[in-house]
mmCIF file of C-alpha atoms in Angstrom:
data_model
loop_
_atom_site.group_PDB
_atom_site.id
_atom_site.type_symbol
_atom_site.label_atom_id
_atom_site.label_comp_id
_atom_site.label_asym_id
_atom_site.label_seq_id
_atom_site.Cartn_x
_atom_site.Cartn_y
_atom_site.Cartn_z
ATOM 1 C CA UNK A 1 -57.290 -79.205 18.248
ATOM 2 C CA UNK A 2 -57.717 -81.866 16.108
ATOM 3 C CA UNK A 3 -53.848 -81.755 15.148
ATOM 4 C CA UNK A 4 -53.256 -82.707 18.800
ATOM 5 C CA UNK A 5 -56.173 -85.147 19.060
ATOM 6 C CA UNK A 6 -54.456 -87.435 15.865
ATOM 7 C CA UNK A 7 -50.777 -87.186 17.016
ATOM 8 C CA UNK A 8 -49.720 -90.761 17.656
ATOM 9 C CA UNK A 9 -52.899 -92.251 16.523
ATOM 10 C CA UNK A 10 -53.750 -93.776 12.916
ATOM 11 C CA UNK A 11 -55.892 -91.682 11.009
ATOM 12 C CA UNK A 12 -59.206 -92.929 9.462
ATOM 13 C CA UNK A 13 -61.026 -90.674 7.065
ATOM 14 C CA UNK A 14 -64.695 -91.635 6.422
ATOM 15 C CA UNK A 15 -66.584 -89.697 3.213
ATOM 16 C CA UNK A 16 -69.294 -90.092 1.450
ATOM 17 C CA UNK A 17 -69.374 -91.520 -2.040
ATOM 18 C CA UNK A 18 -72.026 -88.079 -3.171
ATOM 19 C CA UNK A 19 -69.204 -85.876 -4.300
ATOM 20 C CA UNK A 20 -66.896 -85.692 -1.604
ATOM 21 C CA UNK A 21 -64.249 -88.764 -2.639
ATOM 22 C CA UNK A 22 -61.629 -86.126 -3.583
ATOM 23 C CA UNK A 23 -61.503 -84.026 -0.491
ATOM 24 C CA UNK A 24 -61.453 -87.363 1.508
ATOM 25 C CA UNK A 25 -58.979 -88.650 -0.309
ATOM 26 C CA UNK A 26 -57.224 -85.327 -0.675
ATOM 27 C CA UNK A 27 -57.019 -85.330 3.288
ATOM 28 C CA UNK A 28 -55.238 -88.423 3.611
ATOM 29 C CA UNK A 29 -52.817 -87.355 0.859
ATOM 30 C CA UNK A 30 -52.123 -84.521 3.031
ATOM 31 C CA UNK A 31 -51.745 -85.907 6.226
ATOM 32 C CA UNK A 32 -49.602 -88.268 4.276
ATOM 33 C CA UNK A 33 -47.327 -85.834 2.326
ATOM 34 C CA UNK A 34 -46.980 -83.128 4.519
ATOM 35 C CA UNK A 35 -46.786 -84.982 8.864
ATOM 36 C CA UNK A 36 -45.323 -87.930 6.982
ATOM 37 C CA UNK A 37 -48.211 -89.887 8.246
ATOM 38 C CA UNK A 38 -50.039 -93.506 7.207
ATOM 39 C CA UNK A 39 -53.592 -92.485 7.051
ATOM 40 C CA UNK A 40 -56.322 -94.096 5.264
ATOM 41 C CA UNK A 41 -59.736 -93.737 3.791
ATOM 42 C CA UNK A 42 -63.208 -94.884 2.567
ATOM 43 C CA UNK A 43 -66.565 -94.229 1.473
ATOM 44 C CA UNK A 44 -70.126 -94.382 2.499
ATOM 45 C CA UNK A 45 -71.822 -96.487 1.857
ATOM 46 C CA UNK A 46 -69.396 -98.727 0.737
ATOM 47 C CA UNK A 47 -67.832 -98.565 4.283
ATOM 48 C CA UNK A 48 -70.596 -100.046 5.535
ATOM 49 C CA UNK A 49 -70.849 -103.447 3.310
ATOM 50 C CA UNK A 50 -67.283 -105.218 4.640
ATOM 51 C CA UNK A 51 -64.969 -102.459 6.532
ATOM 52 C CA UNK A 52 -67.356 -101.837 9.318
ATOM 53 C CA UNK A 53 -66.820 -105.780 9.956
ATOM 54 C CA UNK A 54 -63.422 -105.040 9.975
ATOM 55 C CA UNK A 55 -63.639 -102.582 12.951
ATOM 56 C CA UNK A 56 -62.799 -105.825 15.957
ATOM 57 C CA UNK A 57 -59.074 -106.813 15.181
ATOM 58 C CA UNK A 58 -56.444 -105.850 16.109
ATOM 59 C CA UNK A 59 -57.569 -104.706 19.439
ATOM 60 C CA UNK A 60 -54.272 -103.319 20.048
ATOM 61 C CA UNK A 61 -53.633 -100.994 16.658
ATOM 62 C CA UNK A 62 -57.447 -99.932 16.744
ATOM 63 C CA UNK A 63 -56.678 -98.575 20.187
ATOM 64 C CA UNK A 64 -54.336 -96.004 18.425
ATOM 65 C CA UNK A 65 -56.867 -95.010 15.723
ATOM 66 C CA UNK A 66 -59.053 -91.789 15.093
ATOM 67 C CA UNK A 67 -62.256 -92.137 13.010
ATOM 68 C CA UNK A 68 -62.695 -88.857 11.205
ATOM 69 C CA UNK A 69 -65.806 -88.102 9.590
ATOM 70 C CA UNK A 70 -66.392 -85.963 6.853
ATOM 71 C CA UNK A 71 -69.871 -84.761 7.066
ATOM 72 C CA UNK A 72 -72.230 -82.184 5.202
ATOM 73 C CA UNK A 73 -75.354 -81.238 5.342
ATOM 74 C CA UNK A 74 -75.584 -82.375 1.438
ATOM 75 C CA UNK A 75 -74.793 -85.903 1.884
ATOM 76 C CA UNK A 76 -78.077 -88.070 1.928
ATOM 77 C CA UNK A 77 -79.914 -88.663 5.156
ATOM 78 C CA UNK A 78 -79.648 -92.401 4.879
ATOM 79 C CA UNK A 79 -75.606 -92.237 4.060
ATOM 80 C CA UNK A 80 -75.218 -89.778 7.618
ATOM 81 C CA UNK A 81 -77.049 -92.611 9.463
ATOM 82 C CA UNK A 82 -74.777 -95.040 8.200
ATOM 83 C CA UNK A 83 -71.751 -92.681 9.766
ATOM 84 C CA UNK A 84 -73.207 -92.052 12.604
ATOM 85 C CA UNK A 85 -74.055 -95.714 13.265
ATOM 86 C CA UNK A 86 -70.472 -96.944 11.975
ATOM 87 C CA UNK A 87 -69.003 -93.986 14.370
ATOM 88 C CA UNK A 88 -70.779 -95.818 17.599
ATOM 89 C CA UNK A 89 -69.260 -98.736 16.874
ATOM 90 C CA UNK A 90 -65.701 -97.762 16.240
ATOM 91 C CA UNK A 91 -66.141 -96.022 19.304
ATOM 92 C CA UNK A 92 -67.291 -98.652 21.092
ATOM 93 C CA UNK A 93 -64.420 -100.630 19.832
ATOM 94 C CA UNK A 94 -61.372 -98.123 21.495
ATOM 95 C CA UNK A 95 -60.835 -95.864 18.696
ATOM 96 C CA UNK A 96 -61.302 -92.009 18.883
ATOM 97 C CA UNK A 97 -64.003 -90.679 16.697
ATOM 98 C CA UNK A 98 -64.396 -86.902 15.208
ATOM 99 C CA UNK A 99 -67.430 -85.458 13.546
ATOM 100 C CA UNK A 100 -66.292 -83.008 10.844
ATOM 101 C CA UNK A 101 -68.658 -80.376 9.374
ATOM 102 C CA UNK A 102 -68.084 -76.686 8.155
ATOM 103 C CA UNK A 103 -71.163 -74.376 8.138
ATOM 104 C CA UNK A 104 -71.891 -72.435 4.429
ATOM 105 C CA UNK A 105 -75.067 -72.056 2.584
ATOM 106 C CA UNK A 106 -72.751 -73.048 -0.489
ATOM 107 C CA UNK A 107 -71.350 -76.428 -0.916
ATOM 108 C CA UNK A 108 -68.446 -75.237 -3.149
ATOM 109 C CA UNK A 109 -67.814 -72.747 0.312
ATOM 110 C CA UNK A 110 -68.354 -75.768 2.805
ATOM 111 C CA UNK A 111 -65.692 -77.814 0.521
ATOM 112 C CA UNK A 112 -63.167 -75.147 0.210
ATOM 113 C CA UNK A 113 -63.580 -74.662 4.134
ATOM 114 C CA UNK A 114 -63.102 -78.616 4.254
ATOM 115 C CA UNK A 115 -60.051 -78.503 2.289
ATOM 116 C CA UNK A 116 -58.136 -75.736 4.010
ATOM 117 C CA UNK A 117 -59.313 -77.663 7.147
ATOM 118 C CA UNK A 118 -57.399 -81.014 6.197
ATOM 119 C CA UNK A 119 -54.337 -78.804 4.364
ATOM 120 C CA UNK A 120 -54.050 -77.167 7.909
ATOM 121 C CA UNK A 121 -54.571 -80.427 10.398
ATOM 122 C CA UNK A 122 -52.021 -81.615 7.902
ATOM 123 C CA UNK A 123 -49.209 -79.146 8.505
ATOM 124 C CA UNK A 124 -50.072 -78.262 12.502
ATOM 125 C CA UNK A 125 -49.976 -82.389 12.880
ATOM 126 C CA UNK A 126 -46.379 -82.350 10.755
ATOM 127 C CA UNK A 127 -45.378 -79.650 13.598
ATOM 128 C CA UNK A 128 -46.238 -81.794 16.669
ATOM 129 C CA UNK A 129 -44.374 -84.807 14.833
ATOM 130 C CA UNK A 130 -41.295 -82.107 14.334
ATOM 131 C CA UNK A 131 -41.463 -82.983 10.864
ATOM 132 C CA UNK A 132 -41.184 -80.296 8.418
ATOM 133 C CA UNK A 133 -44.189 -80.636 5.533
ATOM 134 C CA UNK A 134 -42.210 -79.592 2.501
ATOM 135 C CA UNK A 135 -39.423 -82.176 1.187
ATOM 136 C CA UNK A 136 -41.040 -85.621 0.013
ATOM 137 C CA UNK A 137 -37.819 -87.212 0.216
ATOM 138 C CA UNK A 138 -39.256 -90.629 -0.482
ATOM 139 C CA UNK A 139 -40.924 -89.257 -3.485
ATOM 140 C CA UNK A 140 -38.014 -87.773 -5.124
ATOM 141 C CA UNK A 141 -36.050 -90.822 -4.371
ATOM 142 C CA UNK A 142 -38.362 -93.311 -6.199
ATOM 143 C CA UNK A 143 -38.295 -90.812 -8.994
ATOM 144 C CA UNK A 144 -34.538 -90.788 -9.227
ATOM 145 C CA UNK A 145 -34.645 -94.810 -9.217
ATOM 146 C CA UNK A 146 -37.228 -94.524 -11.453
ATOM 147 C CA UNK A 147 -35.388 -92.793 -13.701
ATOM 148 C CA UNK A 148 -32.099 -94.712 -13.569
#
């Protein structure tokens, strides 16, 4: 579901800065690598200081974005108000917004569930684009140059 949700839109990933920058970034990555995708990313509460003033122009392109959100139950109280407030706004703005959270008494469980969760979106989202996930074509070509 949220495959479909982000085809033709410009994903937005949202973390917080208390231990989950790597599967936030590791989620755009995917989305990047395997639906040959732009997506981008940032982190509470950093997100909140200049990016959420960023949120007006263009009217147009924010139109075509999703806000995901990378919650957990471990991230600070005052952090989840700050991405639940910054969701209402982008929201408010045009832009599709999705609350993320696994269930887990374990946070290594809740983060492995995250990351098969944004490894999957990644490759079902690749599918609707008709795009198959595994050459990086790009990649190997800067290597050869690179090289050369």
């Amino acid at each position: 579901r949220l495959a479909k949700a982000l085809a033709g839109r410009l994903p937005i990933l949202y973390g917080s800065s208390s231990g989950w920058e790597g599967l936030t970034f590791r989620w755009r990555t995917q989305i990047e690598e395997n639906a040959k995708s732009l997506a981008f990313h940032h982190l509470f509460p950093e997100a909140t200081h200049n990016e959420i003033s960023g949120w007006v122009q263009p009217k147009a392109l924010i139109r075509k974005m999703s806000l995901i959100l990378l919650l957990d139950p471990a991230i600070h109280p005052r952090t989840r108000r700050r991405m639940i407030f910054t969701s209402r706004i982008v929201q408010r703005q045009g832009a599709r917004v999705h609350l993320v959270e696994v269930s887990g008494r374990l946070r290594l469980a809740r983060t492995l569930k995250l990351l098969a969760l944004g490894d999957f979106v990644s490759v079902y989202l690749s599918l609707l684009y008709k795009t198959d996930p595994t050459p990086v074509e790009r990649v190997e070509a800067l290597k050869r140059f690179m090289a050369s």
